[in-house]
XYZ file of C-alpha atoms in Angstrom:
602
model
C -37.754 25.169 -13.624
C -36.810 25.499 -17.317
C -40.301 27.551 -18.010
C -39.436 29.720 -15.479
C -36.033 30.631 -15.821
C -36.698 30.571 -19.893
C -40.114 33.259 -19.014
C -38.315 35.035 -16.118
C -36.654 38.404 -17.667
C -34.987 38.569 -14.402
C -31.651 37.293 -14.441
C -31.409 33.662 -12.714
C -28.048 33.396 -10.748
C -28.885 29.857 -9.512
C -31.078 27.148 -8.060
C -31.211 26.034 -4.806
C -32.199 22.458 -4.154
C -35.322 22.658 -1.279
C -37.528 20.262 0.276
C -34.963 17.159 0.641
C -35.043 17.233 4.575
C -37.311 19.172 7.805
C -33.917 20.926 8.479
C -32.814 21.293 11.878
C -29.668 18.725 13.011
C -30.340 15.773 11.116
C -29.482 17.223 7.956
C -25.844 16.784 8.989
C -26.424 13.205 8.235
C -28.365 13.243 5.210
C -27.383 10.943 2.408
C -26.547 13.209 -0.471
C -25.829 10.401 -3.091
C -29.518 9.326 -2.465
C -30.307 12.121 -4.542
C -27.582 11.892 -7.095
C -30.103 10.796 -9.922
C -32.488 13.888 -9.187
C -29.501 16.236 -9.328
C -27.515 14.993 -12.193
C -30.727 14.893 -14.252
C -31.606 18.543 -13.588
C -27.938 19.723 -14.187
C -28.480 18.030 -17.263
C -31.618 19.614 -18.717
C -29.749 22.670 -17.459
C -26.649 22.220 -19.657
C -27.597 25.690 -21.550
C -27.425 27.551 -18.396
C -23.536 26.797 -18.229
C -23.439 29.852 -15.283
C -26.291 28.734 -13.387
C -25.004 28.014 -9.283
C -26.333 24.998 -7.308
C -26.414 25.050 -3.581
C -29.021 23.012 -1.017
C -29.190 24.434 2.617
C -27.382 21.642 4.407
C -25.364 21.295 7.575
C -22.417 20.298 5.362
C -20.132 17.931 7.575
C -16.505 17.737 5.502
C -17.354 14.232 3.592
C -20.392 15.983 2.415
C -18.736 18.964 0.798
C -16.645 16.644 -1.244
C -19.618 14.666 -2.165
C -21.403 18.039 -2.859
C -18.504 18.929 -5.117
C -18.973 15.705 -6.935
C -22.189 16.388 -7.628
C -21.861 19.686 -8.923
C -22.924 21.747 -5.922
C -21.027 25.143 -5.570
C -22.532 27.016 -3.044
C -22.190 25.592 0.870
C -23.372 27.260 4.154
C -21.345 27.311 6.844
C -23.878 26.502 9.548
C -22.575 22.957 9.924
C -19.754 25.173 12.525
C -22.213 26.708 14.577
C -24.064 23.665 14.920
C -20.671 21.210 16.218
C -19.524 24.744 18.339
C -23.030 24.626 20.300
C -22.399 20.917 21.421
C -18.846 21.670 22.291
C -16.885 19.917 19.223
C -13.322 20.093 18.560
C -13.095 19.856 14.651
C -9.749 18.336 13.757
C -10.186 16.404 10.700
C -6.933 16.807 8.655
C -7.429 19.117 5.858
C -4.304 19.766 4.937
C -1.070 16.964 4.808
C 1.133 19.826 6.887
C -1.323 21.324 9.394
C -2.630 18.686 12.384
C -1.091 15.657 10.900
C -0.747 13.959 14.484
C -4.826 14.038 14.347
C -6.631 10.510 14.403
C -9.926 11.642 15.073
C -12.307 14.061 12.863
C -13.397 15.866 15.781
C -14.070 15.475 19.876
C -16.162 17.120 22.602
C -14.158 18.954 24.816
C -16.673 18.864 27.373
C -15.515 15.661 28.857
C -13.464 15.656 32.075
C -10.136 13.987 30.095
C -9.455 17.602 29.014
C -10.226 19.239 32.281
C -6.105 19.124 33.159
C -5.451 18.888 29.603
C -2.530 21.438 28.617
C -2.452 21.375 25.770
C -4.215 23.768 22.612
C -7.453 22.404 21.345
C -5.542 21.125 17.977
C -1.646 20.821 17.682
C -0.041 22.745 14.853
C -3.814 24.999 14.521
C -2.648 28.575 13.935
C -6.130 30.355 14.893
C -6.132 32.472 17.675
C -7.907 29.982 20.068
C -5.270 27.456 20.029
C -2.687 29.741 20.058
C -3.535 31.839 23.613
C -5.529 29.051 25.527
C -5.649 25.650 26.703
C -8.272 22.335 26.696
C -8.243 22.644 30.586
C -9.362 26.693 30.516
C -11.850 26.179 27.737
C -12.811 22.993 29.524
C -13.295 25.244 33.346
C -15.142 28.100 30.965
C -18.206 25.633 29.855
C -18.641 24.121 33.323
C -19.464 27.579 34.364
C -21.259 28.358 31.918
C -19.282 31.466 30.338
C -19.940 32.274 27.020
C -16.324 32.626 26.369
C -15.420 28.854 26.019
C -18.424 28.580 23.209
C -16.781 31.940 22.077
C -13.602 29.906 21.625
C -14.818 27.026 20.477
C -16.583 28.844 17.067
C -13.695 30.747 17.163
C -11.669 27.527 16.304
C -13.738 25.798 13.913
C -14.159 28.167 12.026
C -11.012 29.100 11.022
C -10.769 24.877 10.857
C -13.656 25.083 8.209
C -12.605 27.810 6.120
C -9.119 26.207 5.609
C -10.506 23.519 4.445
C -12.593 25.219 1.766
C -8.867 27.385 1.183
C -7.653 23.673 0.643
C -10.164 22.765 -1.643
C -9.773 25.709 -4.204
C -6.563 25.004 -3.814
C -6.969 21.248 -5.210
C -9.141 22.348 -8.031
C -6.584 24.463 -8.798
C -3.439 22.620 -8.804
C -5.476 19.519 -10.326
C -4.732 17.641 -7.615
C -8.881 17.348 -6.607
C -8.501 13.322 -6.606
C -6.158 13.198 -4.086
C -7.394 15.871 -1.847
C -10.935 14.445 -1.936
C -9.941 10.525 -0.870
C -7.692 12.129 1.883
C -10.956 13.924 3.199
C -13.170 11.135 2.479
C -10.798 8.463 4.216
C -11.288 10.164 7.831
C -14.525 9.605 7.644
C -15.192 5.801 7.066
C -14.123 3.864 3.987
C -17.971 2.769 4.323
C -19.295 5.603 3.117
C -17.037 6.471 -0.218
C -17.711 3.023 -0.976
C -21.869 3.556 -0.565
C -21.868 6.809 -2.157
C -19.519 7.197 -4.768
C -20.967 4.677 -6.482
C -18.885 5.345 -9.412
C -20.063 9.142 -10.148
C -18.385 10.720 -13.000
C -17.605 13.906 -13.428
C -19.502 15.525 -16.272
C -17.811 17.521 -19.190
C -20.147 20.587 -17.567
C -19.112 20.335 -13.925
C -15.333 20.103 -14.670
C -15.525 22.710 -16.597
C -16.735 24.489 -13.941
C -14.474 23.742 -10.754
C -11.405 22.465 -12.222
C -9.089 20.867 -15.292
C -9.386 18.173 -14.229
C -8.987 15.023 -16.966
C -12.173 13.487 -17.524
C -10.682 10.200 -18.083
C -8.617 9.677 -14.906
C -10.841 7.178 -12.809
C -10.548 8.100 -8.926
C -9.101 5.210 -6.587
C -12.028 4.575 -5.512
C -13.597 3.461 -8.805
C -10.361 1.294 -9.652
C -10.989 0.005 -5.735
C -14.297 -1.346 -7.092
C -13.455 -2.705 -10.336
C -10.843 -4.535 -8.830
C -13.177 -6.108 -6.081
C -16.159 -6.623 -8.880
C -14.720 -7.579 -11.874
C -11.960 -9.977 -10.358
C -8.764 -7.392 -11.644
C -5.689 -6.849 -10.391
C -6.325 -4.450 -7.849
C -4.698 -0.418 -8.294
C -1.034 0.010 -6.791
C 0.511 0.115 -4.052
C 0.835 -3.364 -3.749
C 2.072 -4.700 -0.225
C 1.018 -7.320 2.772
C 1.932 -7.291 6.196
C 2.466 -10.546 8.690
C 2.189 -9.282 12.097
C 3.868 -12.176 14.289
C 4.307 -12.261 17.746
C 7.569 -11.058 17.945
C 7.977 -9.708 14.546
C 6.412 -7.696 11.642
C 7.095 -8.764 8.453
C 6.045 -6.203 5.515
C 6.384 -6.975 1.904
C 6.229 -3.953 -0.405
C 6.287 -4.757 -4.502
C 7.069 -1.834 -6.626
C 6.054 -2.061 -10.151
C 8.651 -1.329 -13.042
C 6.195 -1.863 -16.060
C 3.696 1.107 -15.123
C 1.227 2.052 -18.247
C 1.047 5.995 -19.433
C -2.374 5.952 -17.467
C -0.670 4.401 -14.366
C 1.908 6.810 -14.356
C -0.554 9.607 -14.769
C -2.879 8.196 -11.765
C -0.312 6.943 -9.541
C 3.565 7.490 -10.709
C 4.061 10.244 -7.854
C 2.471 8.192 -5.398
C 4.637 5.140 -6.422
C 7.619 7.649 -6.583
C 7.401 8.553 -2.997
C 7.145 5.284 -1.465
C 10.000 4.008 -3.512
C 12.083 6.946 -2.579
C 11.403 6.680 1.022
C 12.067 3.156 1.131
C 14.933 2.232 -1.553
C 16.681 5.526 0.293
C 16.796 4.000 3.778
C 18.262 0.886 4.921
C 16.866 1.586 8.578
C 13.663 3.002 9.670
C 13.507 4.519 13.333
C 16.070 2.617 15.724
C 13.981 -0.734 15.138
C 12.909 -0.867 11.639
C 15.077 -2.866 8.951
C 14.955 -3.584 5.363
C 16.502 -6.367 4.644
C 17.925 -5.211 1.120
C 20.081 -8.126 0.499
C 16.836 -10.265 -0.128
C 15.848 -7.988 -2.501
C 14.518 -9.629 -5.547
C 14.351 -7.652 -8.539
C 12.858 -7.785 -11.692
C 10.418 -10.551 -11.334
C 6.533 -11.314 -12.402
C 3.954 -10.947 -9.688
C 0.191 -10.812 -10.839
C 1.352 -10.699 -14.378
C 3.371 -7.580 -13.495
C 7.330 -6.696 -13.709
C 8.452 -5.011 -10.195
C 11.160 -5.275 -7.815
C 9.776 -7.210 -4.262
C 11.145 -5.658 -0.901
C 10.982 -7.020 2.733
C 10.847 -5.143 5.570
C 10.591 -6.153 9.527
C 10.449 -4.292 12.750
C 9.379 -5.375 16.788
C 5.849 -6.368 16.994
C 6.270 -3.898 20.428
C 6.640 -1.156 17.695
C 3.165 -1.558 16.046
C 1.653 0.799 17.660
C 4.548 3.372 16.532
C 4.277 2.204 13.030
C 0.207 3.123 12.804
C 1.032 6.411 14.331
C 4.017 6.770 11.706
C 1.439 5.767 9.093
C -1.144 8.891 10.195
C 1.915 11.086 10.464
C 3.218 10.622 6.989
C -0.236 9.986 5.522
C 0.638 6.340 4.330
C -2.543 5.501 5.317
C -4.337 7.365 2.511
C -2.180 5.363 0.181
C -4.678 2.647 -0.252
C -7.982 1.334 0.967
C -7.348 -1.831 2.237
C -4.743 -3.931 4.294
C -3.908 -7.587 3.863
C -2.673 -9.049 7.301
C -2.088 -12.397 8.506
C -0.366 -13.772 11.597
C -1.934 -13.276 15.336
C -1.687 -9.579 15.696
C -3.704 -9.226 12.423
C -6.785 -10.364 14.934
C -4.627 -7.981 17.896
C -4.183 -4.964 16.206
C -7.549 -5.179 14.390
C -9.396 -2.048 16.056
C -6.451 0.112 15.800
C -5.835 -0.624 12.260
C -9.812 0.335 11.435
C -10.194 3.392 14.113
C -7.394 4.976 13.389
C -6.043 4.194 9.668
C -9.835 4.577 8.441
C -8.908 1.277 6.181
C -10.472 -2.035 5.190
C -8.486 -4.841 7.102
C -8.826 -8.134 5.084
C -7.630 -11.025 7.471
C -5.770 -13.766 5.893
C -5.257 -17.232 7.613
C -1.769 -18.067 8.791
C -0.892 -21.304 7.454
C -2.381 -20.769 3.618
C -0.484 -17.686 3.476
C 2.790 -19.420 4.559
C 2.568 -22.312 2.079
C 1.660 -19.801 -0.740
C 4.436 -18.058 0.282
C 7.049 -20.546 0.252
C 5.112 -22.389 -3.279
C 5.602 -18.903 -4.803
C 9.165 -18.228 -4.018
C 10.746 -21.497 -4.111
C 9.469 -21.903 -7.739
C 10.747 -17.999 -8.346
C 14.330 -18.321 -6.793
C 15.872 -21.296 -7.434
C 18.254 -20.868 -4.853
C 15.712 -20.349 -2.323
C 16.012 -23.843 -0.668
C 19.475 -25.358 0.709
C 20.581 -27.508 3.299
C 24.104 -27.802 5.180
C 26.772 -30.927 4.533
C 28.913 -30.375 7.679
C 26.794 -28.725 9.917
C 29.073 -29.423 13.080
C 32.134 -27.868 11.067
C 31.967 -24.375 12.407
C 34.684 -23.128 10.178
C 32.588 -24.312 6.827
C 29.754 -26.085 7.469
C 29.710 -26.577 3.774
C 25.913 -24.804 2.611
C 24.800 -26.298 -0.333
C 21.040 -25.389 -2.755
C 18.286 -28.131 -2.695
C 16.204 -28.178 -5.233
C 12.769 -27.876 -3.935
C 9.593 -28.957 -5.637
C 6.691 -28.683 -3.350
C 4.187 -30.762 -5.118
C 6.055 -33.773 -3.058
C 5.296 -34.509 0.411
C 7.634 -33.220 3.055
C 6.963 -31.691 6.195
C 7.170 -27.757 7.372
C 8.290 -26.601 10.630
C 7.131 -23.217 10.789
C 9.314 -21.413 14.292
C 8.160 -18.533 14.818
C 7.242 -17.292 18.530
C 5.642 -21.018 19.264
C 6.023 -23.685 16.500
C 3.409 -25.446 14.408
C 4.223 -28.515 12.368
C 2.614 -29.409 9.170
C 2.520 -32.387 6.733
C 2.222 -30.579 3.489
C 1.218 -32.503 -0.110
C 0.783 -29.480 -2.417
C 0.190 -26.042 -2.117
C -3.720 -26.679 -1.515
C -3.890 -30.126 0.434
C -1.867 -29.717 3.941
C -3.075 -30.610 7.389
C -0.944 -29.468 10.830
C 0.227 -32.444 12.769
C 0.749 -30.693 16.436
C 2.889 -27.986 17.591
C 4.793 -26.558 20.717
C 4.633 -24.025 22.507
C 8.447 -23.877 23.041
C 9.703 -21.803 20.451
C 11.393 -18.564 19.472
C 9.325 -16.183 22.181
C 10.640 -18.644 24.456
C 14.389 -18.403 23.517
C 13.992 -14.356 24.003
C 11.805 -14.147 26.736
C 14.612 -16.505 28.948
C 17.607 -14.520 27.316
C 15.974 -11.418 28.854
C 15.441 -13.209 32.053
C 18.981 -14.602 32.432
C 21.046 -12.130 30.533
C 19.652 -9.110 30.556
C 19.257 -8.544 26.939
C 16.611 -6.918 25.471
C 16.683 -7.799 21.655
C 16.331 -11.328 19.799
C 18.987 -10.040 17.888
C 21.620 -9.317 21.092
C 20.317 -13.049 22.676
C 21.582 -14.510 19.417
C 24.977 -12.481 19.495
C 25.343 -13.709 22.639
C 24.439 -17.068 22.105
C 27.113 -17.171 19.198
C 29.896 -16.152 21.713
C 28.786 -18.570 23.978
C 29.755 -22.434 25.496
C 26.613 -24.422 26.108
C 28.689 -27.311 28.131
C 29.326 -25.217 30.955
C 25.892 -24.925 31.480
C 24.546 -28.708 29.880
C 25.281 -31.976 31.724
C 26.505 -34.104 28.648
C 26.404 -37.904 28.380
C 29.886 -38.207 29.681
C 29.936 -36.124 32.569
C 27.025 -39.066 33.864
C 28.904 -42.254 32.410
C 32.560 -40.849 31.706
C 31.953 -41.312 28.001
C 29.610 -42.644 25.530
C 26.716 -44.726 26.175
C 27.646 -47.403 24.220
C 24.266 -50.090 25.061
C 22.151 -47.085 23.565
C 24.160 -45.712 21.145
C 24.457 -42.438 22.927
C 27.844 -40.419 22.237
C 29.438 -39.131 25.622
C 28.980 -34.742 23.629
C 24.978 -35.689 23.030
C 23.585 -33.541 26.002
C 21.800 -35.167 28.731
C 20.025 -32.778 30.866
C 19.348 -28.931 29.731
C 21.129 -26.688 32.547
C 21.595 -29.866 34.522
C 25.009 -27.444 35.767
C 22.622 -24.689 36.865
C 21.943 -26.320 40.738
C 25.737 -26.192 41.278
C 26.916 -22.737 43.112
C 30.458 -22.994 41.350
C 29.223 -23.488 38.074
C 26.952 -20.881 38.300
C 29.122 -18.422 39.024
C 31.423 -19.625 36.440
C 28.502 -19.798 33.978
C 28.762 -16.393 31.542
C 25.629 -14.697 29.975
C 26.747 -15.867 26.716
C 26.976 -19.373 28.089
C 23.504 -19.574 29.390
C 22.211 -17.544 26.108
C 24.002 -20.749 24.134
C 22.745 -23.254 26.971
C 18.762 -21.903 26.108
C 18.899 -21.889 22.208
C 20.334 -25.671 22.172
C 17.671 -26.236 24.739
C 15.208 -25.056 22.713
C 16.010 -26.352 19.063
C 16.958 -29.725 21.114
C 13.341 -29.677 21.840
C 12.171 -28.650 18.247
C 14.690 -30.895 16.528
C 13.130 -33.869 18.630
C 9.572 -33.679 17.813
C 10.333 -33.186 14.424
C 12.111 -36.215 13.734
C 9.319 -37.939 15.366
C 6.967 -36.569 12.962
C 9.281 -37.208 9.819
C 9.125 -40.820 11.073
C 5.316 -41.383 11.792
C 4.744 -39.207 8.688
C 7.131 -41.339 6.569
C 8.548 -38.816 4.832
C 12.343 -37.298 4.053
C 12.430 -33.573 3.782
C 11.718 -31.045 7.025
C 11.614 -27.769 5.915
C 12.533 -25.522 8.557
C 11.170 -21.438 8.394
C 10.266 -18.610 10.620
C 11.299 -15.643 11.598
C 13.323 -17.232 14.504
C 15.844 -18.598 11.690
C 16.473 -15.216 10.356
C 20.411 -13.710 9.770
C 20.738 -17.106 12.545
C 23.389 -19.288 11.248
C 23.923 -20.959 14.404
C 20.362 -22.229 14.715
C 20.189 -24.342 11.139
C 23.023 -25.597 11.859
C 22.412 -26.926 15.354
C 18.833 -28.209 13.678
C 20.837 -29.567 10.878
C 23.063 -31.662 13.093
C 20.227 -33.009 14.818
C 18.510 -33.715 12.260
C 21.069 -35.579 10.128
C 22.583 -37.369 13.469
C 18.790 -38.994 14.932
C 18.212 -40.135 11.434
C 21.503 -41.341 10.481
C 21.658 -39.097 7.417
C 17.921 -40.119 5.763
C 16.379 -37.229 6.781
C 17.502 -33.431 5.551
C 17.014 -30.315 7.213
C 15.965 -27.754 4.826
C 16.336 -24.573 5.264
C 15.122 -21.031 3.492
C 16.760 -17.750 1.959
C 13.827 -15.501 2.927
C 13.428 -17.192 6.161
C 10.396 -14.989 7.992
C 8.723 -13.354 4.755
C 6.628 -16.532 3.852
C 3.047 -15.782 5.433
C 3.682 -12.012 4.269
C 4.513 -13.228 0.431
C 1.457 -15.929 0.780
C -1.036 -12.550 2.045
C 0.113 -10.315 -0.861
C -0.485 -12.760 -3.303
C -3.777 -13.636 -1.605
C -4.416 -9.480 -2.141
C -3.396 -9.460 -5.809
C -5.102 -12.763 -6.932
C -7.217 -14.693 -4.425
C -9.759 -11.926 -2.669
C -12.512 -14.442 -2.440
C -10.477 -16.804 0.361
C -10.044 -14.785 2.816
C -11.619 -15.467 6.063
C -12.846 -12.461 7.341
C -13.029 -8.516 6.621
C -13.225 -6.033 8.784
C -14.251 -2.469 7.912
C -14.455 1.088 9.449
């Protein structure tokens, strides 16, 4: 090539790479990177020829134009639309973070009967003159007979889809903003891939130069994404874990206050945007809460200053929270999730389809101790445990000092209730469990009240008097039982009132929302002091989301406690009751990658 361009007295425009492929429709899926060293090694001995043009015939599919671009390509051919309009594709890959961002999918065939009644346009928010005059049903009716109209349409469509996107990219090179554009393209088509192909390429003095102004020494995410995973480093910002429960979500967000100039450069708008949005807003939708008064601020996680936030919402809403995600482009925030809790397994496919992200599974119960190891030894008024529990005027709250390297035993309530006998942060083992728990507080408030929040069954609970729906001790023997040592208020049958006509009538939904959270911690409270006592040890440490903002419930648990065990036992209870397994997962993403126990990727 250099002979000939060197002897040509022609002038050379450009070189077009030939010979890679037997053309036709598999070149949509040919692996460009595979001939990164070929390229880059040309481009090199090429360096003279500074105005030289590179193109390869290529059915370029989106990922591959930015890959192209990488690799110093400048020339593409737009027969990659032609080739998706002949087999009926939709494209609607999201080129742009205004235009189609309610898309999930890169593209569909709209020769499938699902759109035969569909009325909508081919892509929401698409301006081109396709989906502005017709719908997915008419284009749909126009291929099954056969007119050459719906193809007509079809091209028509992608297009215009295609040449925004290349208006997007010149844009990008532009603006300097080429990183972030490219991951956002890259990202809709499988995390798999940028991982395979970018393979760390670097943009060369000569190719930057020639598309953009780009820095040469700001490293793309998805270098700093490697590193991180190779080399054992903290990984890149944003930093956050989710705990997906069964009736909760619990998100933990930390936002770094010691950023480096590079940092800053790299990621400081980024960082700016999520703390804006989320320091600005003490509610999210009509479900989502942050629970700023937990807040803690100023704190080392990782070996890095931040402030750490916590943030919950109805496991119901999950599926509104991934949309929200595509909607506001969250989702090309990061690569990867941390998740633990039961709908981390539930919510699995969803997460990968749609969000395009890796989805790192973290067991329940070793993010819940490292939770509660990390934050009891960070707040020192995490831990704290009630004098006068039955005084409901001041039950008298007082701090425990908590050191978890002594044995004690956790009673984790969260929909159902697991029990374990922890010795240190690393050496636990779960005793049994119940399946009487938190879910089954709501779900029997909702049956007998009508409520439809566990926040309006504990409000009602509150208001409520659990003796007109109990049979106590001394409405069986007049008073205490004195031969047992039972006191005539210790409750003797759960709803034992219920089978009465009267007393059902007289019975209030706050009453029987009272009558089924005693029933319930009665039940907890029980086989926990039975474990304390065949476990031999002193300190129950009650957590879960069920005890959040729920006064009423520690102390009930606290008076049960302290009464069955004559005052050698002590309910302990927690300031960031709920956040534990989500604290434990984002510490097992910062520090501990190698533990987890599966990964799942898209």
């Amino acid at each position: 090539i250099l002979r000939f361009i060197s002897n040509n007295e022609k002038k050379i425009f450009g070189i077009s790479f030939e010979g890679f492929h037997a053309y036709g429709p598999s070149t949509e899926n040919i692996d460009i990177n595979s001939l990164k060293s070929f390229i880059e090694e040309t481009r090199t001995k090429l360096i003279d020829y500074k105005n030289l043009l590179f193109t390869m015939p290529l059915l370029w599919r989106p990922d591959n134009v930015i890959h192209g671009i990488d690799l110093g390509f400048d020339l593409f051919s737009g027969a990659y639309v032609a080739y998706v309009s002949d087999r009926f594709i939709i494209l609607t890959f999201q080129y742009n973070d205004k235009i189609c961002s309610n898309t999930i999918r890169t593209e569909y065939n709209i020769n499938s009967k699902e759109y035969a009644n569909g009325k909508q346009s081919l892509l929401s928010d698409c301006k081109c003159y396709s989906c502005k005059n017709y719908t997915q049903a008419y284009i749909y009716h126009l291929i099954q007979t056969k007119e050459l109209l719906g193809r007509t349409l079809i091209t028509v469509h992608n297009l215009y889809h295609y040449h925004a996107f290349f208006e997007q990219i010149r844009e990008s090179l532009k603006t300097n903003t080429w990183n972030e554009y490219r991951l956002m393209i890259l990202k809709q088509y499988s995390i798999e891939e940028q991982e395979e192909n970018y393979n760390g390429i670097e943009h060369s003095n000569a190719n930057i130069n020639k598309h953009s102004k780009i820095s040469t020494n700001h490293v793309s995410p998805i270098a700093n994404f490697q590193q991180s995973c190779e080399q054992k480093v903290l990984p890149v910002f944003p930093w956050f874990a989710i705990d997906i429960g069964g009736t909760l979500v619990k998100l933990v967000y930390f936002e770094p206050l010691d950023l480096t100039p590079d940092e800053i450069r790299t990621e400081g708008e980024i960082l700016m945007n999520i703390r804006h949005y989320l320091t600005s807003n003490r509610a999210y939708g009509q479900d989502g809460f942050r629970d700023d008064a937990l807040e803690l601020t100023n704190i080392q996680l990782g070996g890095r200053r931040g402030n750490l936030h916590f943030i919950r919402f109805p496991t119901a809403r999950m599926p509104n929270f991934i949309d929200l995600c595509i909607m506001r482009n969250l989702h090309t925030l990061t690569f990867e999730v941390f998740a633990t809790g039961g709908g981390a397994y539930k919510f699995e496919n969803d997460a990968v389809n749609k969000l395009k992200l890796r989805w790192c599974k973290c067991d329940e119960l070793d993010s819940l101790i490292k939770g509660l190891s990390y934050l009891s030894k960070l707040n020192p008024n995490e831990c704290f445990y009630y004098e006068e529990p039955q005084n409901d005027a001041n039950p008298n709250k007082h701090t425990f000092k908590f050191d978890i390297e002594n044995p004690f035993l956790l009673v984790n309530i969260g929909s159902g209730i697991s029990i374990l006998h922890v010795e240190s942060e690393t050496n636990y083992r779960r005793i049994t469990g119940t399946s009487i728990g938190g879910g089954t507080f709501l779900g029997l408030c909702c049956l007998l009240t009508g409520c439809s929040s566990y926040d309006e069954a504990i409000k009602l609970a509150t208001e409520g008097d659990s003796t007109k729906v109990d049979k106590l001790v001394r409405d069986i023997y007049g008073g205490d039982y004195e031969r047992f040592g039972l006191p005539g208020h210790i409750v003797a049958s759960s709803f034992g009132y219920m089978n009465l006509p009267e007393r059902r009538e007289q019975a209030t939904k706050s009453d029987l929302a009272r009558a089924t959270l005693v029933t319930v911690l009665n039940n907890i409270g029980s086989i926990s002091m039975m474990c304390a006592q065949t476990e031999n040890v002193d300190r129950v440490l009650f957590s879960g989301s069920f005890l959040r903002i729920n006064d009423l419930s520690m102390r009930i648990l606290a008076y049960a406690m302290d009464y069955w065990s004559r005052g050698k036992v002590k309910a302990i209870f927690l300031e960031h009751e709920g956040y534990f397994s989500a604290v434990g997962c984002l510490r097992e993403f910062i520090m501990d990658k190698n533990d987890l126990i599966n990964t799942s990727q898209h």
